[in-house]
CSV table of C-alpha atoms in Angstrom, one decimal:
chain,number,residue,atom,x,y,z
Z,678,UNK,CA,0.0,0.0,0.0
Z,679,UNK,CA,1.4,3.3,-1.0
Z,680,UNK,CA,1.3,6.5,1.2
Z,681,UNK,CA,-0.9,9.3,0.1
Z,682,UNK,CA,0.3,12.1,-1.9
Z,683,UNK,CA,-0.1,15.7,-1.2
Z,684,UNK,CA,-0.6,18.2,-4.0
Z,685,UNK,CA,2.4,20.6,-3.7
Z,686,UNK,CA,1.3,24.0,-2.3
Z,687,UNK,CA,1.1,26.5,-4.8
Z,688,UNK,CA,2.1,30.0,-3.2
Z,689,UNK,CA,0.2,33.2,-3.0
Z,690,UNK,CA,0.7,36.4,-4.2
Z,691,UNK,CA,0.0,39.1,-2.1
Z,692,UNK,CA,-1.2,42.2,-4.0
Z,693,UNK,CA,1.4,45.2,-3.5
Z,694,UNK,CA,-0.7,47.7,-1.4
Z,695,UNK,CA,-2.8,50.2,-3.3
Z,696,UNK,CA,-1.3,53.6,-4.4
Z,697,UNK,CA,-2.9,56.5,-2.3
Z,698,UNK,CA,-3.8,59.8,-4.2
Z,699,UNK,CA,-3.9,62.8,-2.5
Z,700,UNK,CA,-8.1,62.5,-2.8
Z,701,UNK,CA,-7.5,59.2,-0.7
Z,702,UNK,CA,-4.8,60.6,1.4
Z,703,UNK,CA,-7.2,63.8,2.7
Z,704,UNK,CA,-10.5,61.6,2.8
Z,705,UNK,CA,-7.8,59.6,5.3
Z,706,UNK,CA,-7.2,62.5,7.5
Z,707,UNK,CA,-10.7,64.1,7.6
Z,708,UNK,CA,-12.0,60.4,8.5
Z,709,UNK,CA,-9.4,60.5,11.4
Z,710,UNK,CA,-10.3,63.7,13.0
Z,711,UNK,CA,-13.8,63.1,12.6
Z,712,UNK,CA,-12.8,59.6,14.6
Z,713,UNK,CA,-11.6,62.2,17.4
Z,714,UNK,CA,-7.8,62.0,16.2
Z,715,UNK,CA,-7.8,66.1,16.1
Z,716,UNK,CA,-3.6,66.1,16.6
Z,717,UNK,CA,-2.6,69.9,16.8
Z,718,UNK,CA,-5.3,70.7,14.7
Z,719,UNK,CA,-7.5,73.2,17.1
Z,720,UNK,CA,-4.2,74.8,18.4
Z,721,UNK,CA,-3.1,75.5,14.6
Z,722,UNK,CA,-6.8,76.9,14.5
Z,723,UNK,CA,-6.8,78.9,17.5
Z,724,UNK,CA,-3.3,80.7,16.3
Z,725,UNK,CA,-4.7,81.8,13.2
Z,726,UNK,CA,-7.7,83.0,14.7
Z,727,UNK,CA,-6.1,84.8,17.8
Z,728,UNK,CA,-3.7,86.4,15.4
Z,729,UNK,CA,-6.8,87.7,13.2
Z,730,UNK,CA,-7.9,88.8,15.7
Z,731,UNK,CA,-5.4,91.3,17.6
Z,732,UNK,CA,-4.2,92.3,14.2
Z,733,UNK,CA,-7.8,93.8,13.4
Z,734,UNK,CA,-8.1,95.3,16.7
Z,735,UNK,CA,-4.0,96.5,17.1
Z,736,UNK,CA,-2.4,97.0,13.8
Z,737,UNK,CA,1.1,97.3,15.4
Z,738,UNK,CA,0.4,93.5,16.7
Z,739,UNK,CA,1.7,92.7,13.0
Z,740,UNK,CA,4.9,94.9,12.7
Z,741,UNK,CA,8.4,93.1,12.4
Z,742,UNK,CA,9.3,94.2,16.1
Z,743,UNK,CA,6.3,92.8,17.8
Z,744,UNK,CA,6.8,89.2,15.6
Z,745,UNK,CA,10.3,89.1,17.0
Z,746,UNK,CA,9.0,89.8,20.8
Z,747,UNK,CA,6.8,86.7,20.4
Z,748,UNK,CA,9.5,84.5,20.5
Z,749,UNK,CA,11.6,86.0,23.0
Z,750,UNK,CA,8.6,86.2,25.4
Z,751,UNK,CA,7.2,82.8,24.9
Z,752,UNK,CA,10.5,80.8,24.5
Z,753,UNK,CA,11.3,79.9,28.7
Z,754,UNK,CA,7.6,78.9,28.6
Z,755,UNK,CA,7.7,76.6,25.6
Z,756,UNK,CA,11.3,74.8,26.5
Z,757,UNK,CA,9.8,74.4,30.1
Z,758,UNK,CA,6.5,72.8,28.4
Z,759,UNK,CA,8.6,70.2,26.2
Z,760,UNK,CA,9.6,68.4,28.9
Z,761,UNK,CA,5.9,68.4,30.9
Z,762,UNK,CA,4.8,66.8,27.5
Z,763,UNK,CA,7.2,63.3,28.8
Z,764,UNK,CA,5.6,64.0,31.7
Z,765,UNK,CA,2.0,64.2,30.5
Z,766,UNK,CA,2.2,60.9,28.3
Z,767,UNK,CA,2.6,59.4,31.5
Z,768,UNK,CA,-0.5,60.8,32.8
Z,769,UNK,CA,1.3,62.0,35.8
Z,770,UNK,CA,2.3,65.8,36.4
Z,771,UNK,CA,4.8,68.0,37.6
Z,772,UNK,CA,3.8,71.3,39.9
Z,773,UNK,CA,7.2,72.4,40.7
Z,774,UNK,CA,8.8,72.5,36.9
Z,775,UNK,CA,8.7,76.3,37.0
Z,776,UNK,CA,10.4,76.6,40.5
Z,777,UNK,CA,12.6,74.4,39.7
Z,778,UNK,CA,13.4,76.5,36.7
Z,779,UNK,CA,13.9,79.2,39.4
Z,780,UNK,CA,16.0,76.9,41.2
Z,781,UNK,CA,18.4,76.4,38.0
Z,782,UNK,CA,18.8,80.0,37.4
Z,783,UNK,CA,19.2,80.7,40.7
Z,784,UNK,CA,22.6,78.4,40.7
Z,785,UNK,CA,23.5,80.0,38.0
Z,786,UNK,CA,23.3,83.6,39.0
Z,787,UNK,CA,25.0,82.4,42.3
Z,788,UNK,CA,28.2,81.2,40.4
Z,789,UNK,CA,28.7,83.3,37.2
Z,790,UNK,CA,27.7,86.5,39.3
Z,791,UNK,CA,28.8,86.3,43.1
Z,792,UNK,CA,31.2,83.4,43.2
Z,793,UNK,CA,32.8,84.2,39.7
Z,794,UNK,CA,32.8,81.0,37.6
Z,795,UNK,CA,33.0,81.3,34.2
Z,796,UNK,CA,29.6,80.9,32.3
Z,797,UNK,CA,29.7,77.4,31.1
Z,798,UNK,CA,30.5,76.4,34.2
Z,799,UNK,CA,27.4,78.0,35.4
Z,800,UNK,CA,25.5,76.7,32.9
Z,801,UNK,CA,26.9,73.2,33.4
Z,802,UNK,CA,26.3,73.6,37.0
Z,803,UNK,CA,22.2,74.5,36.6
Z,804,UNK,CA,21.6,71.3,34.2
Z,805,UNK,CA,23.0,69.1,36.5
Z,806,UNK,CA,20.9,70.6,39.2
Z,807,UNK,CA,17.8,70.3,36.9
Z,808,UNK,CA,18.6,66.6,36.5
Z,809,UNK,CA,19.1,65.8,40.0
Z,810,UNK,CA,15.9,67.3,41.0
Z,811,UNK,CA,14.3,65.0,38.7
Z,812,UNK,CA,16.2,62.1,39.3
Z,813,UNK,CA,14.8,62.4,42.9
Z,814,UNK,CA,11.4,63.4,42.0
Z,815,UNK,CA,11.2,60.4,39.8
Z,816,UNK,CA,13.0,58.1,42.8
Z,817,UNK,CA,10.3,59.0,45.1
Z,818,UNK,CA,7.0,58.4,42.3
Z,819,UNK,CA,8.6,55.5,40.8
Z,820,UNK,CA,9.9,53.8,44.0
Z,821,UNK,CA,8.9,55.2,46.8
Z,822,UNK,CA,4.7,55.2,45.1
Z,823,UNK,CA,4.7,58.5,46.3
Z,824,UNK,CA,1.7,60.4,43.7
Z,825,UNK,CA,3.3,62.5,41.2
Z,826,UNK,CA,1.1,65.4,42.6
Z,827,UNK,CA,2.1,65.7,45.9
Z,828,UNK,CA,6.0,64.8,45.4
Z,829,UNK,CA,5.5,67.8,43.1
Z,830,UNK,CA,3.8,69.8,45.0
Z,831,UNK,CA,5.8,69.5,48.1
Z,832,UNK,CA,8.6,70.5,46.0
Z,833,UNK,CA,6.8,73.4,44.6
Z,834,UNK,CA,7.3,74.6,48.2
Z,835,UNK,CA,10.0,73.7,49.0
Z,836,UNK,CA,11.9,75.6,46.2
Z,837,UNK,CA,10.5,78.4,46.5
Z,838,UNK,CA,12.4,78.6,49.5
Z,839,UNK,CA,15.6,77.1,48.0
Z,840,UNK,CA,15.6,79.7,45.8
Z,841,UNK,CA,15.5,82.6,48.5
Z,842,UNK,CA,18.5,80.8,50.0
Z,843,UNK,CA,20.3,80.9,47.1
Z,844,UNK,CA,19.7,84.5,46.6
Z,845,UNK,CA,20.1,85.7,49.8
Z,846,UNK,CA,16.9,86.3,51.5
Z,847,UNK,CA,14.7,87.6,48.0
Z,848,UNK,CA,17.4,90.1,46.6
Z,849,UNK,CA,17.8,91.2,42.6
Z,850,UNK,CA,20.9,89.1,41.6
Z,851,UNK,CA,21.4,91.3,38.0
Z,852,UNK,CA,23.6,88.7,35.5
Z,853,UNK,CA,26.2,90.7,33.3
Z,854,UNK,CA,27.5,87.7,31.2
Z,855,UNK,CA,27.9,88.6,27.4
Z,856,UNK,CA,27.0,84.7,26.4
Z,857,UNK,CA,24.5,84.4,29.0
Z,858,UNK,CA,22.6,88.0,28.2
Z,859,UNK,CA,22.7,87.1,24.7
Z,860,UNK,CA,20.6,84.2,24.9
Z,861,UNK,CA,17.4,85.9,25.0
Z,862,UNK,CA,18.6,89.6,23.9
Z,863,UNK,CA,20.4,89.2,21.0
Z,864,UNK,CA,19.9,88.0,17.2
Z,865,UNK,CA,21.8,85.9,14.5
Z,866,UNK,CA,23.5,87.9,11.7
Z,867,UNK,CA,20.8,87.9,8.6
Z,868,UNK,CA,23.1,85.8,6.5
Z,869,UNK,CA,23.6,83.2,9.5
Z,870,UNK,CA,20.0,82.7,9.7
Z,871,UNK,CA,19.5,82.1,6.2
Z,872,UNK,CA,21.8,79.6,5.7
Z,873,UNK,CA,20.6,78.0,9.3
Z,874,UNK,CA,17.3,77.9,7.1
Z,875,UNK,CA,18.1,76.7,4.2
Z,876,UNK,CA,20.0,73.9,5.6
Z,877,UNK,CA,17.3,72.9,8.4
Z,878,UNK,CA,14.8,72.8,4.8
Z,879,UNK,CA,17.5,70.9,3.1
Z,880,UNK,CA,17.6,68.4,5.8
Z,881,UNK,CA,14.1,67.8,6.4
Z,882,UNK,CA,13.5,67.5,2.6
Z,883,UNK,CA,16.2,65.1,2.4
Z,884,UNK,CA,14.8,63.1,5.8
Z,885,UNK,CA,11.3,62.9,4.6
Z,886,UNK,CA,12.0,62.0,0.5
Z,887,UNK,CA,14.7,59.1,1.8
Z,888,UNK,CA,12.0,57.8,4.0
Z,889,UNK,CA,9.5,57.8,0.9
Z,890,UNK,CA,11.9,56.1,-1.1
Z,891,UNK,CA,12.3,53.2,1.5
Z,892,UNK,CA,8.9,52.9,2.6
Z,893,UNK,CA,8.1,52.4,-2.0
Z,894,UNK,CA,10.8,50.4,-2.1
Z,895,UNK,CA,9.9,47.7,0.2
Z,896,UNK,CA,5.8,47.7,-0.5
Z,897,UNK,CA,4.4,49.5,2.1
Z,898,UNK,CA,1.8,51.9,2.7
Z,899,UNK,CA,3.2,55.4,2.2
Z,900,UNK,CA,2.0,58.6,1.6
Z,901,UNK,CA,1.4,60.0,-2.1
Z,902,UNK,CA,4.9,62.1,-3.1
Z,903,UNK,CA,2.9,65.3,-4.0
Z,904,UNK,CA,2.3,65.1,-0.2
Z,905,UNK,CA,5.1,65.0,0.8
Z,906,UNK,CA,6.8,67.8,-1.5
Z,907,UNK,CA,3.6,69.8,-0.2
Z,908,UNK,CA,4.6,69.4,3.0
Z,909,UNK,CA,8.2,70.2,2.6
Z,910,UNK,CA,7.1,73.8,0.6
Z,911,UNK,CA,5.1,74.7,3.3
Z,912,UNK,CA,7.9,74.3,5.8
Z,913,UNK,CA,10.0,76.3,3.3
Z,914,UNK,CA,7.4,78.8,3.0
Z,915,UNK,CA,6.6,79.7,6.9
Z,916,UNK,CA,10.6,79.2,7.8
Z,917,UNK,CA,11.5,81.6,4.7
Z,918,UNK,CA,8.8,83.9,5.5
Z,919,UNK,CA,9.5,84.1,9.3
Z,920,UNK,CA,13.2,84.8,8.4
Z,921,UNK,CA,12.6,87.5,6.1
Z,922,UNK,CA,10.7,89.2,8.8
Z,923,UNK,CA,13.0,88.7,11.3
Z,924,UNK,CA,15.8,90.1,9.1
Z,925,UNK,CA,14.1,93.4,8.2
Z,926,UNK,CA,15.4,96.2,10.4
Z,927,UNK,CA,13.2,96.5,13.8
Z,928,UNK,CA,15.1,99.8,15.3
Z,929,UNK,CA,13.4,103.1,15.4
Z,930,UNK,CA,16.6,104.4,16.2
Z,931,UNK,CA,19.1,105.1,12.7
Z,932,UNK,CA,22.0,104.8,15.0
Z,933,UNK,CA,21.2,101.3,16.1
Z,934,UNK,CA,20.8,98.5,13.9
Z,935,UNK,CA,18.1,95.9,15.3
Z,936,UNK,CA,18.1,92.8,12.9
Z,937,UNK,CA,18.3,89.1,12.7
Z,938,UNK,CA,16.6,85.9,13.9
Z,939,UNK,CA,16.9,86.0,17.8
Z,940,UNK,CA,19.2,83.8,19.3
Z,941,UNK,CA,16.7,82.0,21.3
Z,942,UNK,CA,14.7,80.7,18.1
Z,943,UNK,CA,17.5,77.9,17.1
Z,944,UNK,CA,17.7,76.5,20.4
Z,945,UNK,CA,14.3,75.9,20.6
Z,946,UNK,CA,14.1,74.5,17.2
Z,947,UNK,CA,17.5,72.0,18.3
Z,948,UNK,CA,15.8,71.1,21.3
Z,949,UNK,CA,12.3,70.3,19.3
Z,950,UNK,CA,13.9,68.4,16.8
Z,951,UNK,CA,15.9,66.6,18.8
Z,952,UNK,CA,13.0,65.3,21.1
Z,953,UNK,CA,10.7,64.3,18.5
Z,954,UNK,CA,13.7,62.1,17.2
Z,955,UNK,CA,13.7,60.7,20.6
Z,956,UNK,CA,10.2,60.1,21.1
Z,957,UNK,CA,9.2,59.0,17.6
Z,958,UNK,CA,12.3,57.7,16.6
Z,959,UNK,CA,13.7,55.7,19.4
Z,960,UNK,CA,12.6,52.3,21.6
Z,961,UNK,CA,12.9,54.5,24.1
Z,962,UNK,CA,9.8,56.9,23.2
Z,963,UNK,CA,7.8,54.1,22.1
Z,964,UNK,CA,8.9,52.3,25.6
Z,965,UNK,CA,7.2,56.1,27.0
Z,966,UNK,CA,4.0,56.1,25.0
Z,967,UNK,CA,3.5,51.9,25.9
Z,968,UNK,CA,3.7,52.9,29.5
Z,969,UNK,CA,1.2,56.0,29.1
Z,970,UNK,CA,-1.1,54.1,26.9
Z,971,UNK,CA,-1.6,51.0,29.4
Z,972,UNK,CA,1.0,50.5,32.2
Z,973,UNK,CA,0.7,47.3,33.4
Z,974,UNK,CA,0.8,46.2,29.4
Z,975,UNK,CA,3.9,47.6,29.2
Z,976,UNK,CA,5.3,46.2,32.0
Z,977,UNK,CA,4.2,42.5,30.9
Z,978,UNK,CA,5.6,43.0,27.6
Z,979,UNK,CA,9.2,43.6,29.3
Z,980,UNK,CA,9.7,47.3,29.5
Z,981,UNK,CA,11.2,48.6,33.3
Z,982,UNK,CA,7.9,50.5,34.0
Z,983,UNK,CA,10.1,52.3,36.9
Z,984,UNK,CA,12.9,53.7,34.7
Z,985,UNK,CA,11.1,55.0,32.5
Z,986,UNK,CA,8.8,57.0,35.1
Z,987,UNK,CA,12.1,58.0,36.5
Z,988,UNK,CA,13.6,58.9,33.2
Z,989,UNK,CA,10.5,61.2,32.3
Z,990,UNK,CA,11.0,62.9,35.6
Z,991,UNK,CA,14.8,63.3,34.7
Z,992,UNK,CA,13.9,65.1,31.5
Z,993,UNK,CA,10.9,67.5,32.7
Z,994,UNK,CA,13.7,68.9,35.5
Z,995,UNK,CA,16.7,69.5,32.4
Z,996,UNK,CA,14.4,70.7,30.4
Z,997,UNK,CA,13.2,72.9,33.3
Z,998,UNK,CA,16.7,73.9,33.5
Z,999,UNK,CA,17.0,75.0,30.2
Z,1000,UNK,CA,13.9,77.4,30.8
Z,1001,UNK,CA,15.3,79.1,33.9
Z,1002,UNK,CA,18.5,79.7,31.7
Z,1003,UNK,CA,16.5,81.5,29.1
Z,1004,UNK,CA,14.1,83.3,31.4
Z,1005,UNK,CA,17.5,84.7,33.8
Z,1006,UNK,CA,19.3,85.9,30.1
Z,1007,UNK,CA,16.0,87.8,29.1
Z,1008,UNK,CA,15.2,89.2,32.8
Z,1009,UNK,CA,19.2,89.9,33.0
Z,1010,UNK,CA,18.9,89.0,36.2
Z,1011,UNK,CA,17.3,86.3,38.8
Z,1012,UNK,CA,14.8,87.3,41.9
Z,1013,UNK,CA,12.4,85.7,43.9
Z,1014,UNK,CA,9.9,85.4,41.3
Z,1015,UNK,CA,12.0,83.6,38.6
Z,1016,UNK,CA,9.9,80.5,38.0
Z,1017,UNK,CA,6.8,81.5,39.7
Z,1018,UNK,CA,4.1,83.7,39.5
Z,1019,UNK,CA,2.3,82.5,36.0
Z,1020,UNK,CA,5.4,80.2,34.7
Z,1021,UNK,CA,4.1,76.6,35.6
Z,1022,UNK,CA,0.8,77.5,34.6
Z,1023,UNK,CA,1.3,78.8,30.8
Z,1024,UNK,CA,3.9,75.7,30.9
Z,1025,UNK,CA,0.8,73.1,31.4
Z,1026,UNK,CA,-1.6,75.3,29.3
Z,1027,UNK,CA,1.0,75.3,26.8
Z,1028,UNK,CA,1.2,71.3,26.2
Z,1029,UNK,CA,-2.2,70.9,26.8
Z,1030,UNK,CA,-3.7,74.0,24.4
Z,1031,UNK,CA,-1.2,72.1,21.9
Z,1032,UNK,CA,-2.8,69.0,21.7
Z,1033,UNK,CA,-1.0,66.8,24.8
Z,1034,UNK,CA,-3.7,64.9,26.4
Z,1035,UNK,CA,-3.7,64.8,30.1
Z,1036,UNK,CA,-4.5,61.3,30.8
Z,1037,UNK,CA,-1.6,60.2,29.3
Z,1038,UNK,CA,-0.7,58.4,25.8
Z,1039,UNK,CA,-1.2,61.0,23.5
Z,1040,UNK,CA,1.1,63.9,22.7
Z,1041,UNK,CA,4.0,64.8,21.0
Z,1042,UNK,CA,6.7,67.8,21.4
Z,1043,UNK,CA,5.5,70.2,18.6
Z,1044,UNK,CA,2.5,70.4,21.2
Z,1045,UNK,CA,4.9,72.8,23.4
Z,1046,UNK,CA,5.6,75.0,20.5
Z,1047,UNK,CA,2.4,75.5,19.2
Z,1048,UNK,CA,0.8,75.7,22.5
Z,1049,UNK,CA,3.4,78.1,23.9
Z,1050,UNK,CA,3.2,80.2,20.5
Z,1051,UNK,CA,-0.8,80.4,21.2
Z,1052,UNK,CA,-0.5,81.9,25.4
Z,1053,UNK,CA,2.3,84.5,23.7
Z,1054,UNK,CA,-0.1,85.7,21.3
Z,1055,UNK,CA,-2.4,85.8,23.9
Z,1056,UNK,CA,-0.2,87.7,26.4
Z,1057,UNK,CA,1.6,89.5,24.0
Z,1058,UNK,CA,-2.2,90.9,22.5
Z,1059,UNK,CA,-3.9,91.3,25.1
Z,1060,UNK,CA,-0.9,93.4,26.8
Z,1061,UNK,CA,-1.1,95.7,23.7
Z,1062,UNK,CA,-5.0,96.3,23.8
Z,1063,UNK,CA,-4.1,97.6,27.2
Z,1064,UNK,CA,-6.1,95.1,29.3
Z,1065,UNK,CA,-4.9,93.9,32.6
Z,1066,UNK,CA,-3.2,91.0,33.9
Z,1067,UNK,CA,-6.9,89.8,35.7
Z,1068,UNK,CA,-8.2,89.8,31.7
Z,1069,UNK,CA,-5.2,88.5,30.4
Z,1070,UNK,CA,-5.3,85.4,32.9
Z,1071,UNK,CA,-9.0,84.9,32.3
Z,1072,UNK,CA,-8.5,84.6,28.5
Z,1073,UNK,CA,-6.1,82.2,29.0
Z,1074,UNK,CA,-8.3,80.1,31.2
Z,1075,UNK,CA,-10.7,79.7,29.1
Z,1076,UNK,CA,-8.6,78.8,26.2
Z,1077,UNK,CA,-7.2,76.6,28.4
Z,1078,UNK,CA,-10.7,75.1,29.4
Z,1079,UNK,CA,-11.1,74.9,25.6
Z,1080,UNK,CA,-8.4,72.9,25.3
Z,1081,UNK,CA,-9.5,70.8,27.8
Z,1082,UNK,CA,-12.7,70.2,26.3
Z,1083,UNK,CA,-11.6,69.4,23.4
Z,1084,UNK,CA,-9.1,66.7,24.9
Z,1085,UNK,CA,-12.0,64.8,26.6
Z,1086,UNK,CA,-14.6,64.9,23.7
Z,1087,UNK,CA,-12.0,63.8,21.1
Z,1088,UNK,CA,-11.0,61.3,23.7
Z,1089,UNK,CA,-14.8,60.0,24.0
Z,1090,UNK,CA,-15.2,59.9,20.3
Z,1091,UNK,CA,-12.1,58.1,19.6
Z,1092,UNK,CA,-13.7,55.3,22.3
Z,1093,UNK,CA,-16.8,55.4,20.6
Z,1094,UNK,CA,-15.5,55.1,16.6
Z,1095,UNK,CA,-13.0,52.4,18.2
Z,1096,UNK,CA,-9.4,54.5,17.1
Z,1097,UNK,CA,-8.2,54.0,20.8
C-alpha cells in the first residue's frame, strides 16, 4: 500500500498595497479627526484666529518688532513645556517644573555673578541641578509610590524657598554675562540665519523624501509624493517667511541697527527636533507612549515601567533647567519670582492648548511650541490692547478650558469610533 500524496502547495501572491492619491490621502485625515484624532489641529486653528484677531483690533500686533517679541517672550515657557509633555504621556504631572526652573537659574546667578565662575561652568552647574531634582522626583513616584502630585507639589514649596536661599533672602541678583545675556537679547546675523534655514529645509527634505523612497521600495503603505513635496514647501514657506521678517530692520533708532533671527529661536528648534527624534524615533519613546497608553501592558511586555517613570521625571527637571536659563538671560537677572508667578501655569496650558492629552498616551513635542506660541499671542495681545493682567489670565483660562474640552470629547469619540 502506498502513502498518500499531497498536491504541492502552490504560493500566494500578495497584492502590492494600493497607491494612495492625494483625494484618498485627505478623505484619510478628515476620516481621522472626525474619529476624534484632532492632533494639533484646534491649536493651529486657534493661532490663526487669535492672530486675526489682535491684528484687526491692534495694527502694530503685526509689525516686524512685535513678531520678534513673540519669540523671546514665549520661548522659557515653551522649553519648560517640552519636557511636561514626557511627563504628560505618563498621565502624571509636575507642579514644581517652573520653581525648579527658578532653582536652576538661581545656581546659575550664584556662580557666574557672586562666586565668579565662568559661564559654562554656570551653565553646566544649573543642568546638572535640573537633573538631580528629577532624578529624585522620579525616585520618590517611581519607587517610593509617592503620587506624582504631591512629590511635586511638596517640591513646589520647598523651592520656592531654596531659591530665597540661594539668593540671599529675595534680593535682585542682576547677570552681566555677554554669552548668557545674549541668549534671550540678541539676534543671529541675517546671513547666518539664512543659511541656518536653508539647511534645516534641506535636511528635512532630504529626511522625509529618503524615507519615501524606502517605505516604496519595500511595498508599504506610504504617503502620495505630491504630499510630501507639499509638506516640505510649506515648511520652506513659513521658515522663509519668518526669516525674512526677522531680518528686516526692527530699530526706530538710525543709530542702532536691530536685525536678525533671535538667538533664542535655534535653540528651541535643536531642542524640538531633537525630542521628536527621541520620542518618535527611538525604543525608548515608544517604551514612554507603551507605558502611558496601558501601564501594566507595558510592563508585561518587558519594558522597566520604573525607569522609565524616572527617566520622564529626569527630562521634565533638564528641560526645566534650560527654561530658567533662558528666562534669567532675558530678565538679566534672577529674583524671587523667577519661575513663579504665571510660569508653571502657561507651561501646562501650553502642552495641553497644543494637543497633549492629560491622561496620558497621546502627545507629541510640537504640542509645546504650538501651544506656547498660542499663550504668547495671547499675552503679548492682550498686553497691547491695554487690558490687565486679571483679563489676560481669564483669557487664557478659558482657552485653556477649551483645550480641555476638546481633549476629553475627542478622547470619548475616539472610544466610541474604536481609534483608541
Amino acid at each position: 500500500m502506498s502513502a498518500p500524496t499531497t498536491a504541492p502547495v502552490q504560493p500566494v501572491e500578495v497584492p502590492p498595497p494600493p497607491v494612495p492619491s492625494v483625494g484618498s490621502h485627505l478623505r484619510d485625515y478628515l476620516a481621522r479627526v472626525g474619529g476624534g484624532d484632532m492632533g494639533a489641529l484646534p491649536a493651529v486653528l486657534g493661532l490663526i484666529v487669535l492672530c486675526a484677531v489682535f491684528a484687526i483690533l491692534r495694527p502694530n500686533f503685526m509689525t516686524e518688532g512685535n513678531f520678534a517679541n513673540l519669540f523671546t517672550q514665549g520661548a522659557a515657557v515653551m522649553l519648560i513645556a517640552m519636557g511636561l509633555v514626557f511627563v504628560l504621556l505618563l498621565g502624571e504631572i509636575d507642579l514644581s517644573a517652573g520653581f525648579a526652573s527658578g532653582v536652576c537659574a538661581a545656581v546659575l546667578a550664584q556662580l557666574v555673578t557672586l562666586q565668579g565662575y565662568p559661564w559654562y561652568v554656570a551653565v553646566g552647574a544649573a543642568l546638572v541641578t535640573g537633573v538631580v531634582i528629577g532624578l529624585v522626583i522620579g525616585f520618590l513616584v517611581a519607587k517610593i509610590g509617592i503620587p506624582s502630585f504631591v512629590v511635586t507639589l511638596a517640591a513646589f514649596l520647598a523651592f520656592q524657598g531654596i531659591v530665597l536661599l540661594l539668593i540671599k533672602g529675595g534680593t535682585n541678583v542682576s547677570i552681566r554675562d555677554d554669552v548668557l545675556v545674549a541668549i534671550a537679547n540678541r539676534n543671529m546675523p541675517p546671513w547666518l540665519g539664512w543659511t541656518l534655514t536653508l539647511l534645516g529645509i534641506a535636511g528635512y527634505a532630504a529626511v522625509q523624501l529618503l524615507r519615501h523612497r524606502n517605505r516604496t521600495a519595500l511595498e508599504l503603505i506610504t504617503e502620495p509624493l505630491a504630499v510630501v513635496l507639499i509638506r516640505i514647501g510649506s515648511l520652506a514657506l513659513i521658515a522663509g517667511t519668518a526669516v525674512y521678517l526677522l531680518n528686516l530692520e526692527r530699530s526706530r533708532n538710525q543709530l542702532v541697527s536691530l536685525k536678525g533671527v533671535p538667538i533664542v529661536v535655534p535653540i528651541i528648534v535643536v531642542l524640538l527636533i531633537i525630542w521628536t527624534f527621541v520620542l518618535q524615533r527611538t525604543a525608548y519613546g515608544r517604551h514612554v507612549y507603551a507605558v502611558g497608553g496601558n501601564r501594566e501592558a507595558a510592563r508585561r511586555a518587558g519594558i522597566n515601567v520604573d525607569r522609565i517613570r524616572i527617566s520622564v521625571f529626569v527630562i521634565c527637571s533638564f528641560m526645566a533647567a534650560i527654561g530658567g536659563i533662558v528666562a534669567a538671560s532675558r530678565a538679566t537677572s534672577v529674583d524671587a519670582n523667577t519661575g513663579g508667578s504665571k510660569v508653571l501655569l502657561y507651561a501646562v496650558g501650553a502642552a495641553v492648548i497644543g494637543g497633549t492629552s492629560l491622561f496620558g498616551g497621546k502627545g507629541r513635542i510640537v504640542d509645546a511650541v504650538l501651544g506656547g506660541a498660542v499663550i504668547a499671542v495671547i499675552d503679548n495681545g492682550m498686553g497691547l490692547l491695554g487690558r490687565s493682567s486679571g483679563f489676560t489670565f481669564v483669557v487664557t483660562g478659558l482657552v485653556l478650558l477649551l483645550a480641555a474640552s476638546v481633549d476629553a470629547l475627542s478622547r470619548r469619540r475616539a472610544a466610541a469610533t474604536g481609534n483608541r
